[in-house]
Amino acid sequence: MKQVPVDDTEDVSLDIGNEEELALRKAKIRHPLATFFHLFFRIGAIVAYLFCDWFSKSFVTCFVTILLLLSFDFWSVKNVTGRLLVGLRWWNQIDEDGKSHWIFEAKKVSPNNSTSTEVESRIFWLGLIICPLIWTVFFFSTLFSLKLKWLVCVDQGC
């Protein structure tokens, strides 16, 4: 193995004091409750869809349970987890003419003040991507098995 000689006169920038901050940003989940509920409502709706027939033979009960879990998920992503985990928020504003305008904001990330960690951000985005893919698989399996009343339920998940 050949060693490369190091020039002692070469300037190297050191981030003194940022090591702890960088370690916190990479490893620690700062909002465990928000992270839990971000995944709980999504996974709960999927589990309810898969196993609802075991607990109740009523389609209406299953549909309402899944719809409530997905509604709680939408509310939590829009109002809580989006803001805490990745710094996003959005709302609807109606002007004087009665036109609806959606306003989207993203928090500017500064290296000194970071409110979310990389783990939280990854959990947030993977949850937003993977769960609709699972619902898409459910959609096609329901369509090909000709369980048409369940299509309404699966359509809410997608």
PDB file of C-alpha atoms in Angstrom:
ATOM      1  CA  MET A   1       0.000   0.000   0.000  1.00  0.00           C
ATOM      2  CA  LYS A   2       1.478   3.304  -1.089  1.00  0.00           C
ATOM      3  CA  GLN A   3       1.213   6.222   1.319  1.00  0.00           C
ATOM      4  CA  VAL A   4       0.629   9.706   0.028  1.00  0.00           C
ATOM      5  CA  PRO A   5       2.832  12.350   1.639  1.00  0.00           C
ATOM      6  CA  VAL A   6       0.858  15.061   3.428  1.00  0.00           C
ATOM      7  CA  ASP A   7       1.903  18.663   2.982  1.00  0.00           C
ATOM      8  CA  ASP A   8       2.047  20.341   6.412  1.00  0.00           C
ATOM      9  CA  THR A   9       1.520  23.765   4.886  1.00  0.00           C
ATOM     10  CA  GLU A  10      -1.862  22.859   3.376  1.00  0.00           C
ATOM     11  CA  ASP A  11      -4.796  24.689   4.953  1.00  0.00           C
ATOM     12  CA  VAL A  12      -7.541  22.484   6.275  1.00  0.00           C
ATOM     13  CA  SER A  13     -10.820  23.938   7.470  1.00  0.00           C
ATOM     14  CA  LEU A  14     -12.051  22.565  10.744  1.00  0.00           C
ATOM     15  CA  ASP A  15     -15.606  22.881  11.945  1.00  0.00           C
ATOM     16  CA  ILE A  16     -14.930  23.226  15.630  1.00  0.00           C
ATOM     17  CA  GLY A  17     -18.096  23.028  17.689  1.00  0.00           C
ATOM     18  CA  ASN A  18     -20.253  21.647  14.867  1.00  0.00           C
ATOM     19  CA  GLU A  19     -19.411  18.017  15.565  1.00  0.00           C
ATOM     20  CA  GLU A  20     -22.007  17.722  18.315  1.00  0.00           C
ATOM     21  CA  GLU A  21     -24.624  19.514  16.270  1.00  0.00           C
ATOM     22  CA  LEU A  22     -23.918  17.325  13.253  1.00  0.00           C
ATOM     23  CA  ALA A  23     -24.087  14.184  15.392  1.00  0.00           C
ATOM     24  CA  LEU A  24     -27.453  15.300  16.840  1.00  0.00           C
ATOM     25  CA  ARG A  25     -28.794  16.037  13.373  1.00  0.00           C
ATOM     26  CA  LYS A  26     -27.784  12.648  12.031  1.00  0.00           C
ATOM     27  CA  ALA A  27     -28.688  10.329  14.875  1.00  0.00           C
ATOM     28  CA  LYS A  28     -31.347  11.650  17.210  1.00  0.00           C
ATOM     29  CA  ILE A  29     -35.075  11.841  16.645  1.00  0.00           C
ATOM     30  CA  ARG A  30     -36.109  15.150  18.161  1.00  0.00           C
ATOM     31  CA  HIS A  31     -39.867  14.676  17.729  1.00  0.00           C
ATOM     32  CA  PRO A  32     -40.597  11.046  18.607  1.00  0.00           C
ATOM     33  CA  LEU A  33     -44.334  11.545  19.144  1.00  0.00           C
ATOM     34  CA  ALA A  34     -44.815  13.262  15.781  1.00  0.00           C
ATOM     35  CA  THR A  35     -42.728  10.593  14.073  1.00  0.00           C
ATOM     36  CA  PHE A  36     -44.771   7.848  15.724  1.00  0.00           C
ATOM     37  CA  PHE A  37     -48.129   9.302  14.691  1.00  0.00           C
ATOM     38  CA  HIS A  38     -46.886  10.038  11.169  1.00  0.00           C
ATOM     39  CA  LEU A  39     -46.366   6.310  10.712  1.00  0.00           C
ATOM     40  CA  PHE A  40     -49.147   5.083  13.025  1.00  0.00           C
ATOM     41  CA  PHE A  41     -52.080   6.512  11.051  1.00  0.00           C
ATOM     42  CA  ARG A  42     -50.694   5.368   7.683  1.00  0.00           C
ATOM     43  CA  ILE A  43     -49.742   1.873   8.793  1.00  0.00           C
ATOM     44  CA  GLY A  44     -52.917   1.615  10.868  1.00  0.00           C
ATOM     45  CA  ALA A  45     -55.046   2.231   7.786  1.00  0.00           C
ATOM     46  CA  ILE A  46     -53.148  -0.423   5.843  1.00  0.00           C
ATOM     47  CA  VAL A  47     -53.439  -2.956   8.680  1.00  0.00           C
ATOM     48  CA  ALA A  48     -57.135  -2.141   9.085  1.00  0.00           C
ATOM     49  CA  TYR A  49     -57.666  -2.762   5.370  1.00  0.00           C
ATOM     50  CA  LEU A  50     -55.858  -6.081   5.490  1.00  0.00           C
ATOM     51  CA  PHE A  51     -57.418  -7.480   8.674  1.00  0.00           C
ATOM     52  CA  CYS A  52     -60.759  -5.696   8.966  1.00  0.00           C
ATOM     53  CA  ASP A  53     -62.690  -8.753   7.766  1.00  0.00           C
ATOM     54  CA  TRP A  54     -61.354 -10.749  10.707  1.00  0.00           C
ATOM     55  CA  PHE A  55     -62.791  -8.338  13.276  1.00  0.00           C
ATOM     56  CA  SER A  56     -65.973  -7.146  11.600  1.00  0.00           C
ATOM     57  CA  LYS A  57     -68.071  -8.445   8.762  1.00  0.00           C
ATOM     58  CA  SER A  58     -69.582  -4.992   8.250  1.00  0.00           C
ATOM     59  CA  PHE A  59     -68.139  -3.196   5.240  1.00  0.00           C
ATOM     60  CA  VAL A  60     -69.346   0.137   6.612  1.00  0.00           C
ATOM     61  CA  THR A  61     -67.421  -0.301   9.862  1.00  0.00           C
ATOM     62  CA  CYS A  62     -64.253  -1.182   7.971  1.00  0.00           C
ATOM     63  CA  PHE A  63     -64.695   1.712   5.572  1.00  0.00           C
ATOM     64  CA  VAL A  64     -65.287   4.257   8.346  1.00  0.00           C
ATOM     65  CA  THR A  65     -62.294   2.992  10.340  1.00  0.00           C
ATOM     66  CA  ILE A  66     -59.972   3.256   7.348  1.00  0.00           C
ATOM     67  CA  LEU A  67     -61.387   6.635   6.351  1.00  0.00           C
ATOM     68  CA  LEU A  68     -60.911   8.012   9.875  1.00  0.00           C
ATOM     69  CA  LEU A  69     -57.314   6.775  10.052  1.00  0.00           C
ATOM     70  CA  LEU A  70     -56.525   8.329   6.670  1.00  0.00           C
ATOM     71  CA  SER A  71     -58.230  11.578   7.698  1.00  0.00           C
ATOM     72  CA  PHE A  72     -56.168  11.721  10.878  1.00  0.00           C
ATOM     73  CA  ASP A  73     -53.094  11.048   8.764  1.00  0.00           C
ATOM     74  CA  PHE A  74     -53.909  13.919   6.400  1.00  0.00           C
ATOM     75  CA  TRP A  75     -54.511  16.311   9.279  1.00  0.00           C
ATOM     76  CA  SER A  76     -51.338  15.310  11.099  1.00  0.00           C
ATOM     77  CA  VAL A  77     -49.163  15.578   7.975  1.00  0.00           C
ATOM     78  CA  LYS A  78     -50.632  18.946   7.044  1.00  0.00           C
ATOM     79  CA  ASN A  79     -50.586  20.538  10.480  1.00  0.00           C
ATOM     80  CA  VAL A  80     -48.026  18.761  12.639  1.00  0.00           C
ATOM     81  CA  THR A  81     -45.570  16.286  11.148  1.00  0.00           C
ATOM     82  CA  GLY A  82     -44.900  18.242   7.969  1.00  0.00           C
ATOM     83  CA  ARG A  83     -43.945  21.266  10.016  1.00  0.00           C
ATOM     84  CA  LEU A  84     -41.958  19.479  12.707  1.00  0.00           C
ATOM     85  CA  LEU A  85     -40.200  16.803  10.672  1.00  0.00           C
ATOM     86  CA  VAL A  86     -39.309  18.650   7.465  1.00  0.00           C
ATOM     87  CA  GLY A  87     -40.327  22.287   7.917  1.00  0.00           C
ATOM     88  CA  LEU A  88     -43.251  22.373   5.464  1.00  0.00           C
ATOM     89  CA  ARG A  89     -46.625  24.006   5.869  1.00  0.00           C
ATOM     90  CA  TRP A  90     -49.486  24.918   3.601  1.00  0.00           C
ATOM     91  CA  TRP A  91     -52.935  26.386   3.839  1.00  0.00           C
ATOM     92  CA  ASN A  92     -55.794  27.617   1.721  1.00  0.00           C
ATOM     93  CA  GLN A  93     -56.579  31.307   1.509  1.00  0.00           C
ATOM     94  CA  ILE A  94     -59.665  32.772  -0.135  1.00  0.00           C
ATOM     95  CA  ASP A  95     -59.363  36.291  -1.519  1.00  0.00           C
ATOM     96  CA  GLU A  96     -62.063  38.968  -1.863  1.00  0.00           C
ATOM     97  CA  ASP A  97     -63.177  37.599  -5.244  1.00  0.00           C
ATOM     98  CA  GLY A  98     -63.867  34.187  -3.716  1.00  0.00           C
ATOM     99  CA  LYS A  99     -60.925  32.516  -5.457  1.00  0.00           C
ATOM    100  CA  SER A 100     -59.082  29.852  -3.542  1.00  0.00           C
ATOM    101  CA  HIS A 101     -55.287  30.073  -3.336  1.00  0.00           C
ATOM    102  CA  TRP A 102     -53.031  27.426  -1.842  1.00  0.00           C
ATOM    103  CA  ILE A 103     -49.984  28.847  -0.101  1.00  0.00           C
ATOM    104  CA  PHE A 104     -46.975  26.585   0.389  1.00  0.00           C
ATOM    105  CA  GLU A 105     -44.015  27.414   2.609  1.00  0.00           C
ATOM    106  CA  ALA A 106     -40.767  25.601   3.246  1.00  0.00           C
ATOM    107  CA  LYS A 107     -38.538  26.500   6.148  1.00  0.00           C
ATOM    108  CA  LYS A 108     -35.121  27.716   5.143  1.00  0.00           C
ATOM    109  CA  VAL A 109     -32.500  25.357   6.536  1.00  0.00           C
ATOM    110  CA  SER A 110     -29.640  27.066   8.285  1.00  0.00           C
ATOM    111  CA  PRO A 111     -26.670  25.067   9.544  1.00  0.00           C
ATOM    112  CA  ASN A 112     -26.836  26.703  12.985  1.00  0.00           C
ATOM    113  CA  ASN A 113     -30.529  26.149  13.685  1.00  0.00           C
ATOM    114  CA  SER A 114     -31.927  22.865  12.487  1.00  0.00           C
ATOM    115  CA  THR A 115     -35.220  21.698  13.922  1.00  0.00           C
ATOM    116  CA  SER A 116     -35.417  18.323  12.198  1.00  0.00           C
ATOM    117  CA  THR A 117     -32.949  15.518  11.794  1.00  0.00           C
ATOM    118  CA  GLU A 118     -32.021  13.502   8.749  1.00  0.00           C
ATOM    119  CA  VAL A 119     -33.670  10.430  10.265  1.00  0.00           C
ATOM    120  CA  GLU A 120     -36.952  12.294  10.766  1.00  0.00           C
ATOM    121  CA  SER A 121     -36.814  13.698   7.260  1.00  0.00           C
ATOM    122  CA  ARG A 122     -36.152  10.271   5.793  1.00  0.00           C
ATOM    123  CA  ILE A 123     -39.013   8.722   7.801  1.00  0.00           C
ATOM    124  CA  PHE A 124     -41.366  11.485   6.677  1.00  0.00           C
ATOM    125  CA  TRP A 125     -40.605  11.188   2.965  1.00  0.00           C
ATOM    126  CA  LEU A 126     -40.453   7.389   2.912  1.00  0.00           C
ATOM    127  CA  GLY A 127     -43.835   7.281   4.634  1.00  0.00           C
ATOM    128  CA  LEU A 128     -45.260   9.635   2.035  1.00  0.00           C
ATOM    129  CA  ILE A 129     -43.881   7.565  -0.846  1.00  0.00           C
ATOM    130  CA  ILE A 130     -44.163   3.927   0.271  1.00  0.00           C
ATOM    131  CA  CYS A 131     -47.719   3.943   1.654  1.00  0.00           C
ATOM    132  CA  PRO A 132     -49.359   5.166  -1.578  1.00  0.00           C
ATOM    133  CA  LEU A 133     -47.382   2.502  -3.451  1.00  0.00           C
ATOM    134  CA  ILE A 134     -48.852  -0.123  -1.121  1.00  0.00           C
ATOM    135  CA  TRP A 135     -52.354   1.288  -1.712  1.00  0.00           C
ATOM    136  CA  THR A 136     -51.711   1.083  -5.477  1.00  0.00           C
ATOM    137  CA  VAL A 137     -50.904  -2.622  -5.121  1.00  0.00           C
ATOM    138  CA  PHE A 138     -54.128  -3.022  -3.108  1.00  0.00           C
ATOM    139  CA  PHE A 139     -56.033  -1.201  -5.856  1.00  0.00           C
ATOM    140  CA  PHE A 140     -54.907  -3.558  -8.598  1.00  0.00           C
ATOM    141  CA  SER A 141     -55.364  -6.678  -6.471  1.00  0.00           C
ATOM    142  CA  THR A 142     -58.890  -5.543  -5.567  1.00  0.00           C
ATOM    143  CA  LEU A 143     -59.657  -4.693  -9.177  1.00  0.00           C
ATOM    144  CA  PHE A 144     -58.471  -8.060 -10.508  1.00  0.00           C
ATOM    145  CA  SER A 145     -60.243 -10.001  -7.754  1.00  0.00           C
ATOM    146  CA  LEU A 146     -63.473  -8.140  -8.640  1.00  0.00           C
ATOM    147  CA  LYS A 147     -64.202  -6.972  -5.105  1.00  0.00           C
ATOM    148  CA  LEU A 148     -65.679  -3.768  -6.417  1.00  0.00           C
ATOM    149  CA  LYS A 149     -67.065  -2.387  -3.177  1.00  0.00           C
ATOM    150  CA  TRP A 150     -63.522  -2.396  -1.728  1.00  0.00           C
ATOM    151  CA  LEU A 151     -62.339  -0.232  -4.617  1.00  0.00           C
ATOM    152  CA  VAL A 152     -64.008   2.720  -2.924  1.00  0.00           C
ATOM    153  CA  CYS A 153     -62.006   2.043   0.204  1.00  0.00           C
ATOM    154  CA  VAL A 154     -58.709   1.553  -1.618  1.00  0.00           C
ATOM    155  CA  ASP A 155     -59.309   4.702  -3.631  1.00  0.00           C
ATOM    156  CA  GLN A 156     -59.328   6.697  -0.376  1.00  0.00           C
ATOM    157  CA  GLY A 157     -55.864   5.351   0.473  1.00  0.00           C
ATOM    158  CA  CYS A 158     -54.310   6.248  -2.840  1.00  0.00           C
TER     159      CYS A 158
END
